[in-house]
Tab-separated table of C-alpha atoms and ligand atoms in Angstrom:
chain	number	residue	atom	x	y	z
H	1	UNK	CA	107.060	-3.531	66.388
H	2	UNK	CA	106.172	-6.716	64.553
H	3	UNK	CA	108.986	-6.158	62.018
H	4	UNK	CA	111.478	-5.648	64.813
H	5	UNK	CA	110.473	-8.862	66.570
H	6	UNK	CA	110.593	-10.696	63.275
H	7	UNK	CA	114.089	-9.438	62.479
H	8	UNK	CA	115.306	-10.352	65.950
H	9	UNK	CA	113.804	-13.781	65.521
H	10	UNK	CA	115.577	-14.365	62.202
H	11	UNK	CA	118.825	-12.975	63.524
H	12	UNK	CA	118.706	-15.297	66.541
H	13	UNK	CA	117.883	-18.264	64.298
H	14	UNK	CA	120.883	-17.464	62.082
H	15	UNK	CA	123.186	-17.111	65.066
H	16	UNK	CA	121.965	-20.465	66.383
H	17	UNK	CA	122.651	-21.998	62.960
H	18	UNK	CA	126.184	-20.631	62.886
H	19	UNK	CA	126.731	-21.880	66.420
H	20	UNK	CA	125.477	-25.334	65.503
H	21	UNK	CA	127.599	-25.503	62.303
H	22	UNK	CA	130.677	-24.452	64.284
H	23	UNK	CA	130.157	-27.467	66.541
H	24	UNK	CA	131.233	-29.759	63.710
H	25	UNK	CA	133.091	-27.405	61.379
H	26	UNK	CA	136.823	-28.136	61.566
H	27	UNK	CA	137.807	-25.460	59.058
H	28	UNK	CA	136.306	-22.629	61.123
H	29	UNK	CA	136.633	-19.919	58.507
H	30	UNK	CA	133.958	-17.342	57.786
H	31	UNK	CA	133.932	-18.435	54.142
H	32	UNK	CA	133.177	-22.058	55.011
H	33	UNK	CA	130.410	-20.943	57.400
H	34	UNK	CA	128.839	-18.903	54.597
H	35	UNK	CA	129.022	-21.925	52.306
H	36	UNK	CA	127.493	-24.290	54.854
H	37	UNK	CA	124.671	-22.009	55.988
H	38	UNK	CA	123.896	-20.325	52.680
H	39	UNK	CA	124.111	-16.925	54.397
H	40	UNK	CA	126.034	-14.090	52.745
H	41	UNK	CA	129.640	-13.489	53.814
H	42	UNK	CA	128.692	-10.050	55.139
H	43	UNK	CA	125.915	-11.503	57.291
H	44	UNK	CA	128.191	-14.264	58.574
H	45	UNK	CA	130.910	-11.736	59.462
H	46	UNK	CA	128.607	-9.424	61.349
H	47	UNK	CA	126.868	-12.236	63.253
H	48	UNK	CA	130.194	-13.898	64.096
H	49	UNK	CA	131.548	-10.566	65.359
H	50	UNK	CA	128.575	-10.332	67.675
H	51	UNK	CA	129.089	-13.910	68.899
H	52	UNK	CA	132.766	-13.112	69.544
H	53	UNK	CA	131.777	-9.986	71.465
H	54	UNK	CA	129.375	-12.024	73.603
H	55	UNK	CA	132.180	-14.594	74.097
H	56	UNK	CA	130.309	-17.525	72.580
H	57	UNK	CA	132.869	-17.810	69.779
H	58	UNK	CA	136.632	-17.271	69.809
H	59	UNK	CA	138.757	-16.166	66.895
H	60	UNK	CA	141.931	-18.186	67.351
H	61	UNK	CA	143.397	-17.399	63.951
H	62	UNK	CA	143.926	-13.733	64.651
H	63	UNK	CA	145.314	-14.369	68.094
H	64	UNK	CA	147.760	-16.985	66.897
H	65	UNK	CA	149.139	-15.353	63.779
H	66	UNK	CA	148.761	-11.739	64.821
H	67	UNK	CA	148.181	-10.943	61.151
H	68	UNK	CA	144.640	-9.665	60.918
H	69	UNK	CA	143.166	-10.167	57.491
H	70	UNK	CA	146.008	-12.293	56.123
H	71	UNK	CA	144.866	-15.773	57.132
H	72	UNK	CA	141.294	-16.993	57.123
H	73	UNK	CA	140.888	-17.069	60.871
H	74	UNK	CA	140.041	-20.226	62.758
H	75	UNK	CA	136.824	-19.765	64.653
H	76	UNK	CA	135.784	-22.064	67.451
H	77	UNK	CA	133.128	-22.238	70.140
H	78	UNK	CA	134.044	-21.136	73.635
H	79	UNK	CA	131.896	-23.970	74.958
H	80	UNK	CA	133.135	-23.726	78.547
H	81	UNK	CA	132.714	-19.970	78.859
H	82	UNK	CA	128.950	-20.228	79.495
H	83	UNK	CA	126.925	-22.765	81.400
H	84	UNK	CA	123.430	-23.666	82.521
H	85	UNK	CA	122.616	-24.555	86.124
H	86	UNK	CA	120.486	-27.697	86.077
H	87	UNK	CA	118.853	-28.978	89.259
H	88	UNK	CA	117.040	-32.313	89.392
H	89	UNK	CA	114.391	-32.060	92.086
H	90	UNK	CA	113.424	-35.475	93.386
H	91	UNK	CA	111.314	-36.376	96.456
H	92	UNK	CA	114.209	-36.786	98.902
H	93	UNK	CA	117.077	-35.081	97.185
H	94	UNK	CA	117.962	-32.183	94.943
H	95	UNK	CA	120.943	-32.787	92.669
H	96	UNK	CA	122.502	-29.726	91.116
H	97	UNK	CA	125.038	-29.295	88.340
H	98	UNK	CA	126.603	-26.614	86.225
H	99	UNK	CA	126.698	-27.875	82.645
H	100	UNK	CA	128.818	-25.960	80.158
H	101	UNK	CA	127.495	-25.350	76.652
H	102	UNK	CA	129.979	-27.939	75.406
H	103	UNK	CA	128.159	-30.517	77.560
H	104	UNK	CA	130.667	-30.914	80.397
H	105	UNK	CA	129.389	-31.138	83.954
H	106	UNK	CA	131.791	-28.666	85.541
H	107	UNK	CA	130.316	-28.611	89.032
H	108	UNK	CA	127.950	-30.730	91.102
H	109	UNK	CA	126.368	-30.488	94.525
H	110	UNK	CA	123.361	-32.084	96.199
H	111	UNK	CA	120.985	-31.390	99.094
H	112	UNK	CA	118.770	-33.702	101.063
H	113	UNK	CA	115.215	-32.421	101.329
H	114	UNK	CA	112.224	-33.625	103.298
H	115	UNK	CA	108.617	-32.888	104.132
H	116	UNK	CA	109.550	-29.817	106.179
H	117	UNK	CA	111.709	-28.217	103.528
H	118	UNK	CA	110.790	-24.901	101.963
H	119	UNK	CA	111.734	-26.000	98.485
H	120	UNK	CA	112.191	-22.574	96.899
H	121	UNK	CA	114.777	-21.725	99.571
H	122	UNK	CA	116.492	-25.122	99.237
H	123	UNK	CA	116.783	-24.610	95.481
H	124	UNK	CA	118.328	-21.196	95.950
H	125	UNK	CA	120.860	-22.418	98.520
H	126	UNK	CA	121.845	-25.298	96.270
H	127	UNK	CA	122.293	-22.897	93.357
H	128	UNK	CA	124.423	-20.566	95.504
H	129	UNK	CA	126.618	-23.473	96.597
H	130	UNK	CA	127.150	-24.523	92.983
H	131	UNK	CA	128.136	-21.070	91.812
H	132	UNK	CA	130.381	-20.458	94.821
H	133	UNK	CA	132.171	-23.765	94.241
H	134	UNK	CA	132.883	-22.926	90.615
H	135	UNK	CA	136.322	-21.408	90.118
H	136	UNK	CA	136.183	-21.349	86.334
H	137	UNK	CA	134.075	-18.145	86.295
H	138	UNK	CA	131.765	-19.746	83.795
H	139	UNK	CA	128.820	-17.452	83.117
H	140	UNK	CA	125.412	-18.909	84.033
H	141	UNK	CA	122.913	-18.178	81.241
H	142	UNK	CA	119.929	-19.803	82.921
H	143	UNK	CA	118.591	-22.236	85.496
H	144	UNK	CA	116.748	-25.412	84.564
H	145	UNK	CA	114.648	-27.040	87.265
H	146	UNK	CA	114.041	-30.632	86.242
H	147	UNK	CA	111.061	-32.292	87.912
H	148	UNK	CA	109.142	-35.561	87.858
H	149	UNK	CA	106.063	-33.481	87.150
H	150	UNK	CA	103.700	-32.130	84.533
H	151	UNK	CA	104.686	-28.568	83.731
H	152	UNK	CA	101.307	-27.114	82.837
H	153	UNK	CA	102.025	-23.943	80.874
H	154	UNK	CA	98.409	-23.273	79.983
H	155	UNK	CA	97.313	-23.031	83.621
H	156	UNK	CA	100.700	-21.802	84.905
H	157	UNK	CA	101.063	-24.594	87.428
H	158	UNK	CA	103.112	-27.666	88.205
H	159	UNK	CA	101.468	-30.995	88.976
H	160	UNK	CA	103.308	-33.890	90.505
H	161	UNK	CA	102.177	-37.099	92.110
H	162	UNK	CA	105.531	-37.780	93.808
H	163	UNK	CA	106.778	-34.320	94.882
H	164	UNK	CA	104.975	-32.610	97.730
H	165	UNK	CA	104.703	-29.051	96.490
H	166	UNK	CA	102.398	-27.817	99.283
H	167	UNK	CA	105.172	-26.356	101.448
H	168	UNK	CA	105.542	-23.466	99.071
H	169	UNK	CA	101.943	-22.932	98.189
H	170	UNK	CA	100.278	-21.072	101.059
H	171	UNK	CA	98.953	-18.271	98.921
H	172	UNK	CA	101.227	-18.254	95.959
H	173	UNK	CA	102.324	-20.933	93.558
H	174	UNK	CA	105.633	-22.752	93.774
H	175	UNK	CA	106.598	-21.100	90.473
H	176	UNK	CA	106.151	-17.598	91.913
H	177	UNK	CA	108.062	-18.463	95.076
H	178	UNK	CA	111.013	-19.808	93.124
H	179	UNK	CA	110.880	-16.795	90.792
H	180	UNK	CA	111.111	-14.481	93.825
H	181	UNK	CA	114.145	-16.301	95.249
H	182	UNK	CA	116.138	-16.099	92.059
H	183	UNK	CA	115.646	-12.455	91.106
H	184	UNK	CA	116.387	-11.849	87.437
H	185	UNK	CA	117.972	-15.189	86.519
H	186	UNK	CA	116.097	-16.843	83.630
H	187	UNK	CA	114.412	-20.012	84.917
H	188	UNK	CA	113.020	-22.959	82.999
H	189	UNK	CA	110.893	-25.737	84.491
H	190	UNK	CA	111.265	-29.027	82.613
H	191	UNK	CA	109.840	-32.517	82.920
H	192	UNK	CA	112.559	-35.090	83.694
H	193	UNK	CA	111.615	-37.692	81.097
H	194	UNK	CA	111.545	-35.014	78.387
H	195	UNK	CA	115.105	-33.962	79.309
H	196	UNK	CA	116.291	-37.575	79.126
H	197	UNK	CA	114.589	-38.060	75.769
H	198	UNK	CA	116.166	-34.876	74.427
H	199	UNK	CA	119.594	-36.095	75.513
H	200	UNK	CA	118.874	-39.358	73.746
H	201	UNK	CA	117.963	-37.554	70.532
H	202	UNK	CA	121.030	-35.306	70.560
H	203	UNK	CA	123.794	-37.162	72.330
H	204	UNK	CA	123.094	-40.654	71.100
H	205	UNK	CA	122.476	-39.156	67.631
H	206	UNK	CA	119.246	-41.052	67.351
H	207	UNK	CA	118.759	-41.444	63.625
H	208	UNK	CA	115.086	-42.237	63.753
H	209	UNK	CA	112.834	-39.180	63.759
H	210	UNK	CA	109.886	-40.923	65.348
H	211	UNK	CA	110.667	-42.740	68.545
H	212	UNK	CA	109.534	-43.155	72.136
H	213	UNK	CA	111.714	-42.809	75.191
H	214	UNK	CA	110.236	-44.703	78.142
H	215	UNK	CA	111.612	-44.025	81.592
H	216	UNK	CA	111.163	-46.924	83.982
H	217	UNK	CA	111.731	-45.835	87.575
H	218	UNK	CA	109.639	-45.254	90.710
H	219	UNK	CA	107.491	-43.286	88.313
H	220	UNK	CA	106.998	-44.332	84.717
H	221	UNK	CA	107.041	-41.724	81.976
H	222	UNK	CA	107.377	-41.469	78.240
H	223	UNK	CA	108.375	-38.767	75.784
H	224	UNK	CA	107.437	-39.082	72.144
H	225	UNK	CA	109.428	-37.706	69.227
H	226	UNK	CA	107.275	-37.309	66.152
H	227	UNK	CA	109.014	-36.223	62.926
H	228	UNK	CA	111.998	-34.992	64.925
H	229	UNK	CA	109.971	-32.891	67.373
H	230	UNK	CA	109.275	-33.786	70.965
H	231	UNK	CA	105.523	-33.827	71.564
H	232	UNK	CA	104.581	-31.156	74.129
H	233	UNK	CA	108.161	-29.840	74.352
H	234	UNK	CA	109.757	-30.336	77.761
H	235	UNK	CA	106.430	-30.044	79.595
H	236	UNK	CA	105.589	-33.707	80.037
H	237	UNK	CA	101.917	-32.758	79.769
H	238	UNK	CA	100.993	-34.527	76.542
H	239	UNK	CA	101.700	-38.115	77.539
H	240	UNK	CA	100.985	-39.895	80.806
H	241	UNK	CA	102.302	-43.314	79.967
H	242	UNK	CA	102.693	-44.208	83.663
H	243	UNK	CA	98.928	-43.807	84.061
H	244	UNK	CA	98.147	-45.952	81.085
H	245	UNK	CA	95.869	-48.621	82.472
H	246	UNK	CA	96.736	-52.212	81.614
H	247	UNK	CA	94.049	-53.652	83.885
H	248	UNK	CA	90.765	-51.798	84.356
H	249	UNK	CA	90.027	-53.948	87.430
H	250	UNK	CA	93.562	-53.672	88.749
H	251	UNK	CA	95.097	-51.982	91.768
H	252	UNK	CA	93.813	-48.436	92.469
H	253	UNK	CA	96.273	-45.665	91.610
H	254	UNK	CA	96.655	-42.241	93.272
H	255	UNK	CA	95.444	-40.676	90.011
H	256	UNK	CA	91.980	-42.188	90.484
H	257	UNK	CA	92.274	-44.928	87.854
H	258	UNK	CA	92.968	-48.623	88.304
H	259	UNK	CA	95.750	-50.785	86.958
H	260	UNK	CA	98.043	-47.932	85.863
H	261	UNK	CA	101.480	-49.096	84.723
H	262	UNK	CA	103.089	-47.103	87.524
H	263	UNK	CA	101.300	-49.038	90.294
H	264	UNK	CA	101.479	-52.329	88.430
H	265	UNK	CA	105.167	-52.421	87.470
H	266	UNK	CA	106.847	-49.248	88.815
H	267	UNK	CA	109.804	-49.721	91.168
H	268	UNK	CA	107.569	-49.224	94.216
H	269	UNK	CA	105.479	-52.256	93.203
H	270	UNK	CA	108.423	-54.662	93.451
H	271	UNK	CA	107.918	-55.787	97.031
H	272	UNK	CA	104.290	-56.678	96.379
H	273	UNK	CA	105.200	-58.444	93.125
H	274	UNK	CA	107.928	-60.453	94.807
H	275	UNK	CA	105.542	-61.623	97.536
H	276	UNK	CA	102.951	-62.558	94.908
H	277	UNK	CA	105.601	-64.588	93.097
H	278	UNK	CA	106.280	-66.674	96.197
H	279	UNK	CA	108.871	-64.524	97.946
H	280	UNK	CA	112.603	-64.948	97.945
H	281	UNK	CA	115.050	-65.693	100.789
H	282	UNK	CA	117.879	-64.139	98.785
H	283	UNK	CA	115.964	-60.876	98.460
H	284	UNK	CA	115.074	-60.260	102.112
H	285	UNK	CA	116.687	-56.823	102.088
H	286	UNK	CA	116.521	-54.069	104.699
H	287	UNK	CA	116.247	-51.216	102.213
H	288	UNK	CA	113.558	-50.783	99.611
H	289	UNK	CA	113.734	-53.262	96.801
H	290	UNK	CA	114.989	-51.969	93.443
H	291	UNK	CA	115.006	-53.188	89.845
H	292	UNK	CA	118.718	-53.928	90.213
H	293	UNK	CA	118.022	-56.411	93.064
H	294	UNK	CA	115.483	-58.230	90.909
H	295	UNK	CA	117.798	-58.188	87.882
H	296	UNK	CA	120.686	-59.638	89.901
H	297	UNK	CA	118.569	-62.355	91.511
H	298	UNK	CA	117.022	-63.315	88.151
H	299	UNK	CA	120.490	-63.713	86.698
H	300	UNK	CA	121.284	-66.338	89.314
H	301	UNK	CA	118.003	-68.126	88.575
H	302	UNK	CA	115.945	-67.056	91.614
H	303	UNK	CA	112.406	-68.321	90.735
H	304	UNK	CA	110.515	-65.444	92.417
H	305	UNK	CA	112.699	-62.819	90.705
H	306	UNK	CA	112.143	-64.554	87.370
H	307	UNK	CA	108.411	-64.477	88.079
H	308	UNK	CA	108.577	-60.727	88.750
H	309	UNK	CA	110.472	-60.163	85.504
H	310	UNK	CA	107.873	-62.159	83.610
H	311	UNK	CA	105.056	-60.125	85.168
H	312	UNK	CA	106.694	-56.755	84.409
H	313	UNK	CA	107.519	-57.800	80.822
H	314	UNK	CA	103.938	-58.941	80.273
H	315	UNK	CA	102.303	-55.770	81.574
H	316	UNK	CA	104.780	-53.329	80.079
H	317	UNK	CA	104.475	-55.132	76.733
H	318	UNK	CA	100.703	-54.575	76.836
H	319	UNK	CA	101.289	-50.851	77.334
H	320	UNK	CA	104.022	-50.663	74.698
H	321	UNK	CA	102.137	-52.507	71.981
H	322	UNK	CA	99.238	-50.074	72.404
H	323	UNK	CA	101.667	-47.164	72.324
H	324	UNK	CA	103.078	-48.553	69.080
H	325	UNK	CA	99.669	-48.736	67.399
H	326	UNK	CA	99.049	-45.142	68.448
H	327	UNK	CA	101.937	-43.434	66.605
H	328	UNK	CA	104.171	-46.072	64.989
H	329	UNK	CA	107.590	-45.318	66.459
H	330	UNK	CA	110.655	-46.691	64.684
H	331	UNK	CA	112.321	-47.333	68.018
H	332	UNK	CA	111.509	-47.564	71.721
H	333	UNK	CA	114.310	-46.717	74.123
H	334	UNK	CA	114.041	-47.859	77.717
H	335	UNK	CA	115.808	-45.728	80.277
H	336	UNK	CA	115.863	-45.237	84.039
H	337	UNK	CA	116.746	-47.767	86.725
H	338	UNK	CA	114.529	-50.305	84.927
H	339	UNK	CA	117.569	-50.992	82.742
H	340	UNK	CA	118.982	-52.889	85.714
H	341	UNK	CA	116.402	-55.634	85.132
H	342	UNK	CA	118.971	-56.857	82.644
H	343	UNK	CA	119.128	-58.512	79.272
H	344	UNK	CA	116.779	-61.381	80.214
H	345	UNK	CA	114.006	-58.879	80.872
H	346	UNK	CA	114.674	-56.982	77.653
H	347	UNK	CA	114.563	-60.155	75.573
H	348	UNK	CA	111.318	-61.281	77.178
H	349	UNK	CA	109.800	-57.822	76.711
H	350	UNK	CA	110.723	-57.711	73.013
H	351	UNK	CA	109.347	-61.204	72.484
H	352	UNK	CA	106.045	-60.322	74.198
H	353	UNK	CA	105.640	-57.000	72.363
H	354	UNK	CA	106.230	-58.746	69.019
H	355	UNK	CA	103.641	-61.394	69.733
H	356	UNK	CA	101.007	-58.834	70.851
H	357	UNK	CA	99.593	-55.791	69.170
H	358	UNK	CA	99.172	-54.889	65.540
H	359	UNK	CA	101.608	-57.180	63.731
H	360	UNK	CA	102.553	-54.926	60.822
H	361	UNK	CA	103.677	-52.247	63.262
H	362	UNK	CA	105.149	-54.181	66.164
H	363	UNK	CA	107.359	-56.333	63.948
H	364	UNK	CA	109.276	-53.287	62.658
H	365	UNK	CA	109.985	-51.599	66.003
H	366	UNK	CA	113.448	-51.758	67.539
H	367	UNK	CA	113.532	-51.876	71.343
H	368	UNK	CA	116.702	-51.246	73.305
H	369	UNK	CA	118.058	-49.902	76.571
H	370	UNK	CA	119.371	-46.361	76.687
H	371	UNK	CA	123.159	-46.266	76.750
H	372	UNK	CA	123.375	-42.791	78.253
H	373	UNK	CA	124.924	-42.245	81.657
H	374	UNK	CA	123.865	-40.597	84.924
H	375	UNK	CA	124.310	-37.034	83.678
H	376	UNK	CA	121.994	-37.406	80.677
H	377	UNK	CA	119.092	-35.499	82.222
H	378	UNK	CA	121.361	-32.542	83.057
H	379	UNK	CA	122.958	-32.363	79.615
H	380	UNK	CA	119.550	-32.914	77.998
H	381	UNK	CA	118.129	-29.978	80.002
H	382	UNK	CA	121.066	-27.755	79.029
H	383	UNK	CA	120.666	-28.602	75.346
H	384	UNK	CA	116.891	-28.109	75.448
H	385	UNK	CA	117.268	-24.765	77.189
H	386	UNK	CA	119.904	-23.558	74.745
H	387	UNK	CA	117.957	-24.686	71.666
H	388	UNK	CA	114.449	-23.663	72.691
H	389	UNK	CA	114.554	-20.970	75.393
H	390	UNK	CA	117.825	-19.057	75.172
H	391	UNK	CA	118.036	-16.223	72.617
H	392	UNK	CA	121.243	-14.471	71.590
H	393	UNK	CA	119.291	-11.391	70.559
H	394	UNK	CA	116.975	-10.830	73.506
H	395	UNK	CA	117.289	-9.675	77.050
H	396	UNK	CA	116.778	-12.881	79.014
H	397	UNK	CA	116.532	-11.270	82.457
H	398	UNK	CA	113.589	-12.369	84.561
H	399	UNK	CA	112.242	-14.777	81.927
H	400	UNK	CA	110.363	-17.879	83.055
H	401	UNK	CA	109.826	-20.873	80.764
H	402	UNK	CA	107.315	-23.582	81.537
H	403	UNK	CA	108.100	-26.764	79.641
C	1	ZN	ZN1	97.369	-43.686	87.648
């Protein structure tokens, strides 16, 4: 039994390697794949045949020339033949996509949800709508549910301070209820910040192996890459940067602590901060105040908005310089709507970080905004699922992955 599992494991790893080499291999011949992977030509041929059979790889050479065995055939990925359904579950809205293995968002659909929603049913209806809308007959190899939550694998539960998960938890857990709705479809539950960080690592081709991705939104989260590996996988359970206290006598937080970054400088704190900074006529808005409003007003020199920016930079810098002394990242990437605070904020933050903390470490760190777009968390989830959950060699039916 052990041998069999071991062989399957190696076989899957080799197939993944071939798949990954084919992503960048322009030659696309079996011989070049053998050279690049160090696998024997026989192994490459048999694994490629299996990938062709499963429709993950296409053999264009044979089809084009019609002369089997004469030309070294040109292999390529059939990246749009398979996809992952990725649904971002936020407090008021669920946004769903189908993301092909080549990273294209081929379908999108969203659903408004509220306190009375039965979330497992909403998720299923959104999934159905996505699949029905898709005319490309792309095969769904799994569902990723992306949540602003801690995906606690050890205790088989999901903890969130901003999603109300009670509607589904009369007797059973939200995980079980969702599992029941979706039958045999493989399902993965991922933390949102981890998905964004994974997209950053892969899509932005982050060269540093040790870096932090900090998501600045209504919630504040961080994912840490140490020696190329994301700490805690996609669970979001190893780091709670949003509940990092920067003032032990500060404002009470829902988590039980005081002065957590999330209550001090999260997007929901903006109205309070603006009032404390003297208020602003220009920012008397009807809707809830966002980082983009503050960023815009600061750009035109609004004193209260500038005060808010100064306050956020100061407090976030305190958190960041401690984070830096903890694991010495080469880079810190700031993502989320916090990017809308603009270049003034970023410059002030960098300046404050560099003048705080342990000098030797803070002076070497690069800090920048993420350049990835709106779909990053969906593509990040797809890539994470494909790399870490999906197996070519195993029956995936009914599998559940937590983080
Ligand atoms: Zn807290």
